[in-house]
Coordinates of C-alpha atoms in Angstrom, one line a residue:
Chain A
M1 CA -34.7 -160.0 -89.2
S2 CA -34.4 -162.8 -91.6
A3 CA -37.2 -164.5 -93.2
T4 CA -35.5 -167.7 -93.8
S5 CA -35.3 -168.6 -90.2
M6 CA -38.5 -169.4 -88.8
Q7 CA -37.6 -170.7 -85.3
H8 CA -39.0 -169.6 -82.2
P9 CA -36.8 -167.5 -80.4
E10 CA -39.0 -166.8 -77.2
I11 CA -39.0 -170.7 -76.8
T12 CA -35.4 -171.0 -76.5
A13 CA -33.8 -171.3 -73.1
S14 CA -31.1 -169.0 -72.1
P15 CA -29.1 -167.3 -74.7
Y16 CA -25.9 -168.7 -73.1
S17 CA -27.1 -172.4 -73.5
T18 CA -25.0 -174.3 -76.2
G19 CA -28.3 -175.3 -78.1
Y20 CA -28.9 -171.5 -78.6
K21 CA -25.5 -170.8 -79.7
I22 CA -25.5 -173.8 -82.2
R23 CA -28.5 -172.5 -83.6
Q24 CA -27.4 -168.9 -84.1
G25 CA -24.3 -170.1 -85.4
V26 CA -26.2 -172.3 -88.1
R27 CA -28.5 -169.7 -88.7
V28 CA -25.7 -167.0 -89.4
G29 CA -23.9 -169.7 -91.4
F30 CA -26.9 -170.3 -93.8
N31 CA -27.4 -166.7 -94.4
Y32 CA -23.7 -166.1 -95.2
L33 CA -24.2 -169.1 -97.7
L34 CA -27.6 -167.6 -99.1
M35 CA -25.6 -164.2 -99.3
T36 CA -22.8 -165.7 -101.1
L37 CA -25.0 -167.7 -103.5
L38 CA -26.8 -164.3 -104.5
S39 CA -23.5 -162.6 -105.0
I40 CA -22.5 -165.0 -107.6
F41 CA -25.8 -164.4 -109.3
F42 CA -24.9 -160.5 -109.2
L43 CA -21.2 -160.7 -110.0
F44 CA -20.9 -163.2 -112.4
P45 CA -21.6 -161.4 -115.6
I46 CA -19.3 -158.7 -114.4
V47 CA -16.4 -161.0 -113.7
F48 CA -17.1 -162.7 -116.9
M49 CA -16.7 -159.4 -118.7
L50 CA -13.4 -158.3 -116.9
V51 CA -11.8 -161.6 -117.4
S52 CA -12.7 -162.0 -121.0
S53 CA -11.4 -158.6 -121.9
I54 CA -7.8 -159.5 -120.8
K55 CA -7.5 -162.6 -122.5
N56 CA -5.6 -161.8 -125.6
N57 CA -6.4 -164.7 -127.7
E58 CA -10.1 -164.8 -129.0
T59 CA -9.9 -168.7 -129.3
Q60 CA -9.3 -168.9 -125.7
V61 CA -12.2 -166.5 -125.0
L62 CA -14.5 -168.5 -127.0
M63 CA -12.9 -171.9 -125.8
D64 CA -13.4 -170.7 -122.1
M65 CA -16.9 -169.4 -122.7
S66 CA -18.8 -172.7 -121.5
T67 CA -16.7 -173.5 -118.6
L68 CA -15.7 -171.8 -115.2
Y69 CA -12.7 -171.1 -117.2
A70 CA -14.6 -168.0 -118.2
F71 CA -13.9 -166.7 -114.8
V72 CA -10.1 -167.6 -114.8
P73 CA -7.6 -165.2 -116.3
R74 CA -5.5 -167.7 -118.3
G75 CA -3.8 -168.1 -121.7
E76 CA -2.2 -165.1 -122.9
I77 CA -3.3 -162.4 -120.5
G78 CA -3.0 -158.6 -121.4
A79 CA -4.4 -155.4 -122.5
Q80 CA -4.2 -156.2 -126.3
N81 CA -8.0 -156.1 -126.5
Y82 CA -7.9 -152.7 -125.1
Y83 CA -5.2 -151.5 -127.6
D84 CA -7.2 -153.1 -130.2
V85 CA -10.3 -151.0 -129.4
F86 CA -8.3 -147.8 -129.5
A87 CA -6.8 -148.8 -132.8
Q88 CA -10.0 -149.5 -134.5
M89 CA -12.0 -146.2 -133.2
P90 CA -11.4 -143.1 -131.4
F91 CA -12.5 -144.4 -128.1
E92 CA -11.0 -141.2 -126.3
R93 CA -13.3 -139.2 -128.2
F94 CA -16.3 -141.2 -127.1
M95 CA -15.3 -141.1 -123.4
F96 CA -14.7 -137.3 -123.5
N97 CA -18.1 -137.0 -125.2
S98 CA -19.8 -138.9 -122.4
V99 CA -17.9 -137.2 -119.7
F100 CA -18.5 -133.7 -121.1
I101 CA -22.4 -134.0 -121.9
V102 CA -23.1 -135.8 -118.7
G103 CA -20.9 -133.5 -116.8
M104 CA -22.6 -130.3 -118.2
M105 CA -26.0 -131.8 -118.0
V106 CA -25.6 -132.5 -114.2
I107 CA -23.7 -129.1 -113.3
F108 CA -26.3 -127.0 -115.2
G109 CA -29.2 -129.3 -114.0
L110 CA -28.3 -128.8 -110.4
M111 CA -28.2 -125.0 -110.7
I112 CA -31.3 -124.7 -112.8
N113 CA -33.5 -127.1 -110.8
S114 CA -32.3 -126.3 -107.4
L115 CA -33.3 -122.4 -108.2
I116 CA -36.8 -123.2 -109.1
A117 CA -37.3 -125.7 -106.2
Y118 CA -36.1 -123.0 -103.9
A119 CA -38.6 -120.4 -105.1
L120 CA -41.2 -123.0 -104.9
A121 CA -40.3 -124.1 -101.3
R122 CA -39.4 -120.9 -99.8
L123 CA -40.9 -118.0 -101.6
R124 CA -44.6 -116.7 -101.8
F125 CA -45.7 -115.6 -105.2
K126 CA -48.8 -115.9 -107.1
G127 CA -49.2 -119.0 -109.1
R128 CA -46.7 -120.9 -107.0
A129 CA -49.2 -123.8 -106.4
L130 CA -50.2 -124.2 -109.9
L131 CA -46.4 -124.1 -110.8
L132 CA -45.8 -127.0 -108.6
A133 CA -48.8 -129.1 -109.6
I134 CA -47.6 -128.7 -113.1
V135 CA -44.0 -129.7 -112.2
I136 CA -45.2 -132.8 -110.4
A137 CA -47.6 -133.7 -113.3
L138 CA -44.5 -133.5 -115.8
I139 CA -42.8 -136.2 -113.9
I140 CA -45.3 -138.7 -115.6
I141 CA -44.2 -137.7 -119.1
P142 CA -41.3 -140.2 -120.3
L143 CA -38.5 -139.0 -122.6
E144 CA -39.7 -141.9 -124.8
A145 CA -43.0 -140.3 -125.1
V146 CA -41.6 -137.0 -126.8
A147 CA -38.8 -138.4 -128.4
V148 CA -40.1 -138.2 -132.0
P149 CA -41.5 -134.9 -131.8
L150 CA -38.5 -133.5 -129.9
L151 CA -36.2 -134.6 -132.9
L152 CA -38.2 -132.8 -135.3
L153 CA -38.1 -129.7 -133.0
V154 CA -34.2 -129.5 -132.3
N155 CA -34.1 -130.3 -136.1
R156 CA -35.9 -127.2 -136.9
F157 CA -33.6 -125.3 -134.5
G158 CA -30.5 -126.7 -136.8
W159 CA -29.3 -128.7 -133.6
L160 CA -28.6 -132.1 -134.8
E161 CA -25.0 -133.3 -134.8
S162 CA -23.8 -131.3 -131.6
Y163 CA -23.0 -131.4 -127.9
H164 CA -25.8 -129.0 -126.8
V165 CA -28.5 -131.1 -128.6
Q166 CA -27.6 -133.8 -126.0
I167 CA -27.3 -131.4 -122.9
I168 CA -29.8 -128.7 -123.0
P169 CA -33.2 -130.6 -123.5
F170 CA -32.3 -132.6 -120.3
M171 CA -31.0 -130.1 -118.0
A172 CA -34.4 -129.2 -116.6
D173 CA -35.7 -132.1 -114.9
A174 CA -39.1 -132.6 -113.2
L175 CA -38.1 -135.1 -110.6
S176 CA -34.9 -133.4 -109.7
I177 CA -36.9 -130.3 -108.9
F178 CA -39.2 -132.2 -106.9
L179 CA -36.5 -134.0 -105.0
F180 CA -34.9 -130.6 -104.2
Y181 CA -38.3 -128.8 -103.2
Q182 CA -39.0 -132.0 -100.7
F183 CA -35.6 -131.2 -99.1
F184 CA -35.8 -127.5 -99.0
I185 CA -39.2 -127.3 -97.3
G186 CA -37.7 -129.4 -94.5
L187 CA -35.1 -127.1 -93.8
P188 CA -35.4 -124.7 -90.7
R189 CA -36.5 -120.9 -91.5
E190 CA -34.4 -119.1 -88.7
L191 CA -31.4 -118.9 -90.6
E192 CA -32.9 -117.2 -93.5
E193 CA -35.0 -114.9 -91.5
A194 CA -31.9 -113.6 -89.8
A195 CA -30.2 -113.1 -93.2
L196 CA -33.0 -111.3 -94.4
V197 CA -33.1 -109.0 -91.6
D198 CA -29.4 -108.2 -92.5
G199 CA -30.4 -107.3 -95.8
A200 CA -29.3 -110.1 -97.7
S201 CA -30.6 -110.7 -101.1
L202 CA -32.5 -114.0 -102.0
F203 CA -29.7 -115.0 -104.3
R204 CA -27.3 -114.7 -101.5
I205 CA -29.6 -116.4 -99.0
Y206 CA -29.8 -119.4 -101.8
W207 CA -26.1 -119.4 -102.2
N208 CA -24.8 -118.9 -99.0
I209 CA -27.2 -120.4 -96.7
I210 CA -29.5 -123.0 -98.3
L211 CA -26.7 -124.4 -100.7
P212 CA -24.5 -125.5 -97.9
L213 CA -27.1 -127.1 -96.0
S214 CA -28.2 -129.0 -98.8
R215 CA -25.3 -131.0 -99.9
P216 CA -26.9 -134.3 -99.5
V217 CA -29.8 -133.4 -101.7
F218 CA -27.4 -132.0 -104.3
A219 CA -25.4 -135.3 -104.1
T220 CA -28.5 -137.3 -104.6
V221 CA -29.7 -135.6 -107.6
A222 CA -26.1 -135.5 -109.3
I223 CA -25.8 -139.1 -108.8
L224 CA -29.3 -140.1 -110.0
Q225 CA -28.9 -137.8 -112.9
F226 CA -25.3 -139.1 -113.7
L227 CA -26.5 -142.8 -113.5
T228 CA -29.5 -142.1 -115.6
H229 CA -27.6 -140.1 -118.5
W230 CA -24.5 -142.0 -118.4
G231 CA -26.2 -145.0 -120.1
D232 CA -28.6 -142.7 -122.3
F233 CA -28.9 -144.5 -125.6
L234 CA -32.2 -143.5 -127.3
W235 CA -31.7 -140.0 -127.7
P236 CA -28.0 -139.9 -128.5
L237 CA -28.7 -142.5 -131.5
M238 CA -31.4 -140.2 -132.8
V239 CA -29.2 -137.2 -132.9
T240 CA -25.5 -138.2 -133.8
R241 CA -24.6 -139.6 -137.0
G242 CA -20.9 -139.2 -137.1
E243 CA -18.2 -140.0 -134.4
E244 CA -17.5 -136.6 -133.5
Y245 CA -20.4 -135.9 -130.7
R246 CA -21.1 -139.6 -130.2
P247 CA -21.4 -140.7 -126.6
L248 CA -20.1 -144.1 -125.3
P249 CA -23.4 -146.3 -125.4
V250 CA -24.1 -145.6 -128.8
A251 CA -20.6 -146.2 -129.9
M252 CA -20.6 -149.5 -128.0
Q253 CA -23.8 -150.4 -129.7
Q254 CA -22.4 -149.6 -133.2
F255 CA -19.1 -151.6 -132.5
F256 CA -21.0 -154.5 -131.2
S257 CA -23.3 -154.6 -134.3
Q258 CA -20.3 -154.9 -136.6
D259 CA -19.5 -158.4 -138.0
P260 CA -17.3 -160.2 -137.3
K261 CA -17.5 -160.2 -133.6
V262 CA -14.4 -160.4 -131.5
W263 CA -15.6 -160.7 -128.3
G264 CA -12.4 -160.1 -126.6
D265 CA -12.5 -156.5 -128.1
I266 CA -16.2 -156.1 -127.4
M267 CA -15.7 -156.9 -123.7
A268 CA -12.7 -154.8 -123.6
F269 CA -14.9 -151.8 -124.7
A270 CA -17.7 -152.6 -122.5
A271 CA -15.1 -152.9 -119.5
M272 CA -13.9 -149.4 -120.3
I273 CA -17.3 -148.0 -120.0
T274 CA -18.0 -149.8 -116.8
I275 CA -14.5 -149.5 -114.7
P276 CA -14.7 -145.8 -114.2
V277 CA -18.2 -145.8 -113.1
L278 CA -17.6 -148.8 -110.8
I279 CA -14.5 -147.2 -109.1
V280 CA -16.4 -144.1 -108.7
F281 CA -19.3 -145.9 -107.1
L282 CA -16.9 -148.1 -104.8
L283 CA -15.2 -144.7 -103.6
F284 CA -18.4 -143.0 -102.9
Q285 CA -20.3 -146.2 -102.1
K286 CA -21.8 -144.4 -99.0
W287 CA -23.1 -141.4 -100.8
F288 CA -24.5 -143.7 -103.7
V289 CA -26.6 -145.7 -101.3
Q290 CA -27.5 -143.0 -99.4
S291 CA -28.8 -141.1 -102.4
V292 CA -30.7 -143.9 -103.8
A293 CA -32.4 -144.4 -100.6
T294 CA -33.5 -140.7 -100.2
T295 CA -35.4 -141.0 -103.4
G296 CA -37.7 -143.6 -101.7
V297 CA -38.6 -141.5 -99.1
K298 CA -41.4 -139.7 -100.8
G299 CA -43.6 -142.9 -100.2
Chain B
M1 CA -37.5 -112.6 -107.9
A2 CA -39.4 -116.1 -107.7
W3 CA -39.9 -115.9 -111.2
A4 CA -36.4 -115.1 -111.9
F5 CA -35.3 -118.1 -110.2
S6 CA -37.8 -120.2 -111.9
L7 CA -37.6 -119.0 -115.4
P8 CA -34.9 -121.1 -116.5
A9 CA -36.3 -124.5 -115.5
I10 CA -39.6 -123.3 -116.8
L11 CA -38.5 -122.2 -120.1
L12 CA -36.5 -125.5 -120.5
L13 CA -39.5 -127.7 -119.5
F14 CA -41.7 -125.9 -121.5
V15 CA -39.7 -126.1 -124.8
F16 CA -38.4 -129.5 -124.4
L17 CA -41.2 -131.2 -122.6
L18 CA -44.4 -129.8 -123.0
I19 CA -44.2 -128.5 -126.4
P20 CA -42.8 -131.8 -127.9
F21 CA -45.6 -133.5 -125.8
L22 CA -48.2 -131.3 -127.4
M23 CA -46.4 -131.8 -130.8
A24 CA -46.9 -135.5 -130.4
I25 CA -50.5 -135.3 -129.9
G26 CA -50.9 -132.8 -133.0
L27 CA -48.7 -135.1 -135.1
S28 CA -50.5 -138.2 -134.1
F29 CA -53.4 -136.5 -136.4
S30 CA -50.9 -136.1 -139.3
D31 CA -49.2 -138.1 -141.9
Q32 CA -46.0 -136.1 -141.2
R33 CA -42.9 -137.9 -142.6
L34 CA -39.3 -137.8 -141.1
V35 CA -38.1 -136.6 -144.5
P36 CA -40.9 -134.4 -146.0
N37 CA -41.9 -134.9 -149.7
P38 CA -41.7 -131.6 -151.1
N39 CA -44.5 -132.4 -153.5
L40 CA -46.8 -133.7 -150.9
A41 CA -47.7 -131.4 -147.8
T42 CA -48.4 -132.9 -144.5
Q43 CA -51.9 -133.2 -144.0
F44 CA -54.2 -133.4 -141.1
V45 CA -55.7 -137.1 -141.3
G46 CA -58.1 -137.3 -138.5
L47 CA -58.0 -140.5 -136.6
R48 CA -56.5 -142.4 -139.5
N49 CA -53.5 -143.4 -137.5
F50 CA -55.1 -144.6 -134.5
V51 CA -57.6 -146.6 -136.7
R52 CA -54.6 -148.1 -138.2
I53 CA -53.1 -148.8 -134.6
F54 CA -55.8 -150.6 -133.7
A55 CA -55.8 -152.9 -136.7
D56 CA -52.0 -153.4 -136.4
E57 CA -51.1 -156.8 -135.2
T58 CA -47.4 -155.6 -134.3
F59 CA -48.7 -153.0 -132.2
Y60 CA -51.1 -155.4 -130.1
R61 CA -48.1 -157.8 -129.7
A62 CA -45.9 -154.7 -128.6
V63 CA -48.8 -153.8 -126.0
L64 CA -49.1 -157.4 -124.8
N65 CA -45.3 -157.5 -124.3
N66 CA -45.3 -154.7 -122.3
F67 CA -47.9 -155.8 -120.0
L68 CA -46.2 -159.1 -119.9
F69 CA -42.9 -157.4 -119.0
V70 CA -44.7 -155.4 -116.3
I71 CA -46.8 -158.4 -114.9
I72 CA -43.8 -160.5 -114.4
V73 CA -40.9 -158.3 -113.8
V74 CA -42.4 -155.9 -111.2
P75 CA -43.7 -158.5 -108.8
V76 CA -40.5 -160.8 -109.1
Q77 CA -38.3 -157.7 -108.8
T78 CA -39.8 -156.2 -105.9
A79 CA -40.0 -159.5 -104.0
L80 CA -36.2 -160.3 -104.6
A81 CA -35.5 -156.6 -103.7
L82 CA -37.3 -157.0 -100.3
L83 CA -35.6 -160.2 -99.8
L84 CA -32.1 -158.9 -100.3
A85 CA -32.8 -155.8 -98.4
I86 CA -33.7 -158.1 -95.6
F87 CA -30.6 -159.9 -95.7
V88 CA -28.2 -156.8 -95.8
N89 CA -30.2 -155.4 -93.1
Q90 CA -28.9 -157.9 -90.9
K91 CA -26.2 -157.0 -88.2
L92 CA -23.7 -159.3 -89.7
K93 CA -20.0 -158.9 -90.5
A94 CA -19.3 -158.1 -94.1
V95 CA -22.8 -157.0 -94.7
N96 CA -21.7 -153.9 -96.4
V97 CA -19.7 -156.1 -98.8
F98 CA -23.0 -157.8 -99.9
R99 CA -24.9 -154.7 -100.2
T100 CA -22.2 -153.2 -102.6
I101 CA -22.2 -156.7 -104.7
Y102 CA -26.1 -156.5 -105.1
F103 CA -26.0 -152.8 -106.0
S104 CA -23.0 -152.9 -108.6
P105 CA -25.2 -154.2 -111.5
V106 CA -27.1 -151.1 -111.2
V107 CA -24.0 -149.1 -112.2
V108 CA -23.5 -150.9 -115.4
T109 CA -24.9 -149.3 -118.0
M110 CA -27.9 -151.1 -120.1
V111 CA -26.1 -151.2 -123.4
V112 CA -23.1 -152.9 -121.8
V113 CA -25.5 -155.1 -119.9
A114 CA -27.1 -156.2 -123.1
V115 CA -23.8 -157.0 -124.8
I116 CA -22.3 -159.0 -121.9
W117 CA -25.9 -161.1 -121.8
T118 CA -25.8 -161.6 -125.5
F119 CA -22.6 -163.4 -124.9
L120 CA -23.8 -165.1 -122.0
Y121 CA -26.8 -166.5 -124.0
N122 CA -24.8 -167.9 -126.7
P123 CA -26.6 -170.8 -128.2
G124 CA -25.2 -174.1 -127.6
E125 CA -22.0 -173.4 -126.0
G126 CA -22.9 -170.2 -123.9
L127 CA -22.3 -170.2 -120.3
I128 CA -26.0 -170.0 -119.5
N129 CA -26.9 -173.1 -121.5
K130 CA -24.0 -174.9 -119.7
F131 CA -25.3 -173.7 -116.4
V132 CA -28.9 -175.0 -117.5
A133 CA -27.3 -178.4 -118.3
T134 CA -25.4 -178.9 -115.2
I135 CA -28.1 -178.1 -112.8
T136 CA -30.7 -180.4 -114.8
F137 CA -28.0 -183.0 -115.4
G138 CA -28.2 -182.6 -118.8
L139 CA -32.0 -182.8 -119.2
L140 CA -32.6 -179.4 -120.6
G141 CA -31.0 -177.4 -123.5
P142 CA -29.1 -176.2 -125.1
Y143 CA -31.2 -173.4 -126.2
D144 CA -31.0 -170.8 -128.6
W145 CA -32.3 -168.3 -126.1
L146 CA -32.3 -165.0 -128.3
N147 CA -33.4 -166.8 -131.5
N148 CA -36.4 -168.8 -129.9
P149 CA -39.6 -166.8 -130.0
N150 CA -40.6 -168.4 -127.0
L151 CA -37.5 -167.7 -124.9
A152 CA -36.1 -164.4 -126.1
F153 CA -38.6 -162.3 -123.9
P154 CA -38.1 -164.1 -120.8
A155 CA -34.2 -163.9 -121.4
I156 CA -34.5 -160.1 -121.6
M157 CA -36.6 -160.2 -118.3
L158 CA -33.9 -161.8 -116.4
L159 CA -31.2 -159.3 -117.1
S160 CA -33.5 -156.5 -116.7
I161 CA -34.1 -158.0 -113.1
W162 CA -30.5 -158.5 -112.7
Q163 CA -29.5 -154.8 -113.5
G164 CA -32.4 -153.0 -111.6
V165 CA -33.0 -155.1 -108.5
G166 CA -30.3 -153.3 -106.5
F167 CA -31.9 -150.1 -106.8
Q168 CA -35.1 -151.1 -105.2
M169 CA -33.1 -153.3 -102.6
I170 CA -31.5 -149.9 -101.5
I171 CA -34.8 -148.1 -101.1
Y172 CA -36.2 -151.0 -99.1
L173 CA -33.2 -150.9 -97.0
A174 CA -34.1 -147.4 -96.1
G175 CA -37.4 -148.5 -95.6
L176 CA -36.5 -151.2 -93.1
Q177 CA -34.0 -148.9 -91.1
D178 CA -37.0 -146.6 -90.4
I179 CA -38.9 -149.3 -88.7
P180 CA -38.6 -148.6 -84.9
V181 CA -37.0 -151.5 -83.0
Y182 CA -39.4 -151.5 -80.3
L183 CA -41.9 -152.7 -82.5
Y184 CA -40.0 -156.1 -82.9
E185 CA -39.3 -156.0 -79.0
A186 CA -43.2 -155.9 -78.6
G187 CA -43.6 -158.7 -81.1
Q188 CA -41.3 -160.8 -79.5
I189 CA -43.0 -160.4 -76.0
D190 CA -46.2 -161.3 -77.8
G191 CA -44.7 -164.4 -78.8
A192 CA -44.7 -163.7 -82.6
N193 CA -42.0 -165.7 -84.5
K194 CA -39.7 -164.2 -87.3
F195 CA -42.2 -165.0 -90.0
Q196 CA -45.2 -163.5 -88.0
Q197 CA -43.1 -160.6 -87.2
F198 CA -42.3 -160.2 -91.0
L199 CA -46.2 -160.4 -91.8
H200 CA -47.4 -158.2 -89.3
I201 CA -44.9 -155.8 -88.6
T202 CA -42.1 -155.6 -91.2
F203 CA -44.5 -155.8 -94.3
P204 CA -47.1 -153.1 -93.1
M205 CA -44.4 -150.8 -92.0
L206 CA -43.1 -151.2 -95.5
R207 CA -46.5 -150.1 -97.1
N208 CA -45.4 -146.7 -98.4
T209 CA -41.9 -147.9 -99.7
T210 CA -43.6 -150.8 -101.5
I211 CA -46.0 -148.3 -103.1
F212 CA -43.2 -146.4 -104.3
V213 CA -41.1 -149.3 -105.5
V214 CA -44.1 -150.8 -107.3
L215 CA -44.8 -147.4 -108.9
A216 CA -41.3 -146.6 -110.1
T217 CA -40.7 -149.9 -111.3
T218 CA -44.0 -150.2 -113.2
I219 CA -43.2 -147.0 -115.1
L220 CA -39.9 -147.9 -115.8
A221 CA -40.8 -151.3 -117.0
F222 CA -43.2 -149.9 -119.5
R223 CA -40.3 -147.8 -120.9
L224 CA -38.5 -151.0 -121.9
F225 CA -36.2 -150.0 -124.7
T226 CA -32.4 -150.2 -124.8
Q227 CA -32.1 -154.0 -123.9
V228 CA -34.2 -155.1 -126.8
W229 CA -32.9 -152.6 -129.3
V230 CA -29.4 -153.6 -128.5
M231 CA -30.2 -157.5 -128.5
Q232 CA -32.9 -158.0 -130.9
G233 CA -32.9 -155.0 -133.2
P234 CA -35.7 -152.6 -134.3
S235 CA -38.1 -155.3 -135.4
G236 CA -37.9 -157.1 -132.0
H237 CA -36.7 -160.5 -133.2
P238 CA -37.1 -163.3 -133.3
Q239 CA -40.6 -162.9 -135.3
G240 CA -41.3 -159.7 -133.3
S241 CA -41.5 -161.7 -130.1
T242 CA -39.5 -159.1 -128.2
I243 CA -41.2 -155.8 -129.7
T244 CA -42.4 -153.5 -127.1
M245 CA -44.2 -150.1 -127.8
I246 CA -41.4 -147.8 -127.5
V247 CA -39.3 -150.0 -129.8
Y248 CA -42.1 -150.1 -132.4
A249 CA -42.7 -146.6 -132.0
V250 CA -39.1 -145.6 -132.6
N251 CA -38.8 -148.2 -135.4
Q252 CA -41.6 -146.7 -137.1
G253 CA -40.7 -143.0 -136.7
F254 CA -36.8 -143.3 -137.1
K255 CA -36.3 -146.1 -139.2
Q256 CA -39.5 -146.2 -141.5
G257 CA -39.8 -142.4 -141.1
K258 CA -43.4 -142.6 -140.3
I259 CA -43.6 -139.7 -137.7
G260 CA -47.3 -139.6 -137.6
Y261 CA -47.9 -142.9 -137.0
A262 CA -45.0 -143.2 -134.4
S263 CA -46.5 -140.2 -132.6
A264 CA -49.8 -142.1 -132.3
I265 CA -48.0 -145.0 -130.9
T266 CA -46.5 -142.8 -128.3
V267 CA -49.8 -141.1 -127.5
V268 CA -51.5 -144.3 -126.8
F269 CA -48.2 -145.3 -124.7
F270 CA -48.6 -142.2 -122.6
I271 CA -52.3 -142.9 -122.1
I272 CA -51.7 -146.4 -121.0
V273 CA -48.8 -145.4 -118.7
L274 CA -51.2 -142.7 -117.3
L275 CA -54.1 -145.1 -117.0
V276 CA -51.7 -147.6 -115.0
S277 CA -50.3 -145.1 -112.7
I278 CA -54.0 -143.5 -112.0
L279 CA -55.4 -147.0 -111.4
Q280 CA -52.5 -147.8 -109.1
R281 CA -53.0 -144.9 -107.1
V282 CA -56.8 -145.3 -106.8
F283 CA -56.3 -148.7 -105.8
I284 CA -53.8 -147.7 -103.1
R285 CA -56.0 -144.8 -102.0
E286 CA -58.8 -147.3 -101.2
E287 CA -56.6 -149.5 -99.2
R288 CA -55.5 -146.3 -97.2
T289 CA -59.2 -145.7 -96.4
V290 CA -59.7 -149.3 -95.2
N291 CA -56.6 -149.2 -92.9

């Protein structure tokens, strides 16, 4: 399958011949080499961040930054930079804000978006086709195109400086509805029909039959929403001023733009945003990868 | 009952997406300020904002940058994603480790990415300068990447590709795994080499995946904002060389308080995104009928 090897396998003699084995070995070795070089490209900034964050001595961080020592924990190693971050700001507050905001957004989003998708996919009602068309059309409107008027609107509601201003506007999501919709129309109808005959309510069918069958798509939407909103920057920047409701990315940017820059502390802050997500990602790697893959199925 | 299920989502999409969208259009014809002047009511100004936009050099620069970013990042990122997907689709030991590694930048939040790379791009003694000097035997560099108007935008392109390519790779990987094995077996019998197999089997079979990847990446690329804002600030430093439409719109509306003008920029932004995606779709349809 590799595009890098262009030999003609059909010309080679028996797969048991020494020549074939050597060529295979070289091919595999070459692939590993290339994949490892690519790994360096993808890993070096992350390793750089983690290693710099545990170097307590700022001079050491700066001294090492232009050499391979940037990737070697040496000198005074410890968690001092992490303590410094906590000493300078209520980091735990920002962490709670981010977790709470994104958590609420994802949980309510799953309910709201899957319910409408269920109606669109499984129920016949007047205006269904039009509603579906509108939802699909809405996928194209990016937040960035409506951020400024949305700010005026929530300001009129008196919503600035709050959690709900960061949660409610993004619970409903056209793309999530579409992903649920696509999954639901693929489910077999027999189970529902049996339940209908038994007199189950539509909500019961949704809750007891559709939902348990749809765990993969729920995971997909949850992961995609989490990844998108964990890094949200533009909107929280617009609607928060003080520290009380500020999420991590905005806090990070404000910490970063203060002078003088203490890179060890900055990297510790960056590491603390990244490590929890990295751990979750490594634990649920399979789910992550599958869920991203399913978004591509739309073709 | 169907409407009861749909109501929460409809209501939210209506209030927080459709209304602001219509408001953006309405505001683009007004001189609305972020902090209204009590003595001067907001007025309907007709096409004045749009007339100004089309005489605004910064705006042209922003549009140009957006297109530059799309024209360079989308093909490079898509090609690299396909290459990576082919690599990690091989039946080799440890291939899962490589999948994980290539995907890991995707889970690093863009603000964090911007901060790390700012450090890597340090003028003079930074790691990237050292690397460039080493591979060119000291011929090139050092550069002041983020303060050099010719280098700042390419520097931002590089980290954007680094962060985003793993996502596309996984989508390609799923596409590759959907290709039936017998096609390759047939190809081998017909005497196609690996490269010919790629050209005549893999690539055509990935058509739909490629369409999806290109469409999605293009729209995401047009929305370029966070990296620029964090690394280069609201003005698209240096000398506006990294300004994009969204950075300019947020700067005008949020920093300068010119809501009407900012809305006009976002309206033009939306029209451009819409036109590009319609064009892509038309282009793709035509190809479909040819096939």
